[in-house]
Amino acid sequence: MTEGAVPRFWREIPQRYNLIANKCGNCSKVYFPPREVCPYCRRESMGKMEELNLKGTGKVLTYTIIYTPSEHFIGQVPYPIAIIKLDEGPKLTAQIVDCEVEDVKIGMKVKSTFRKISEDGYIGAIHYGYKFKPIEVKS
Ligand code: ZN
């Protein structure tokens, strides 16, 4: 592999593994994925965005059950995809793991975990990224 041909997912890894957000130094809004400019403050926030390491905990706002996986998906179907509101404020969409489909609930507390997301057939690369698992599963 020649220099400059580094696949996109490698460059994204630090962000994926650490759940780094940006916090506006002006209005304190938190953005994930990070943004350069706060859309709320606009120009006033220039140069005032701070890096923020997210704790990776939050709760399920809503969810959907996926019955048809995408081409490179690893794992079993059906599986739940949830919109999660992180404790710091930002929302993101992620798969819920370590949980039965019927046990996913709105308002359920979850925590980030790093898992295989997909396998890239032609170069054999495995993509990792964040998924979420329940903090507490009541049986
Ligand atoms: Zn702002």
Short mmCIF file of N, CA and C and ligand atoms in Angstrom, two decimals, residues 24 27 38 41, ligand 1:
data_model
loop_
_atom_site.label_atom_id
_atom_site.label_comp_id
_atom_site.label_asym_id
_atom_site.label_seq_id
_atom_site.Cartn_x
_atom_site.Cartn_y
_atom_site.Cartn_z
N CYS A 24 -18.78 23.67 22.63
CA CYS A 24 -18.65 25.09 22.31
C CYS A 24 -18.29 25.85 23.57
N CYS A 27 -21.44 28.58 24.23
CA CYS A 27 -22.78 28.23 24.72
C CYS A 27 -22.81 26.86 25.40
N CYS A 38 -19.73 26.06 15.91
CA CYS A 38 -20.99 25.82 16.58
C CYS A 38 -22.12 26.37 15.73
N CYS A 41 -24.10 29.19 17.75
CA CYS A 41 -23.47 30.51 17.93
C CYS A 41 -22.94 31.07 16.62
ZN ZN B 1 -22.09 27.66 20.69
#
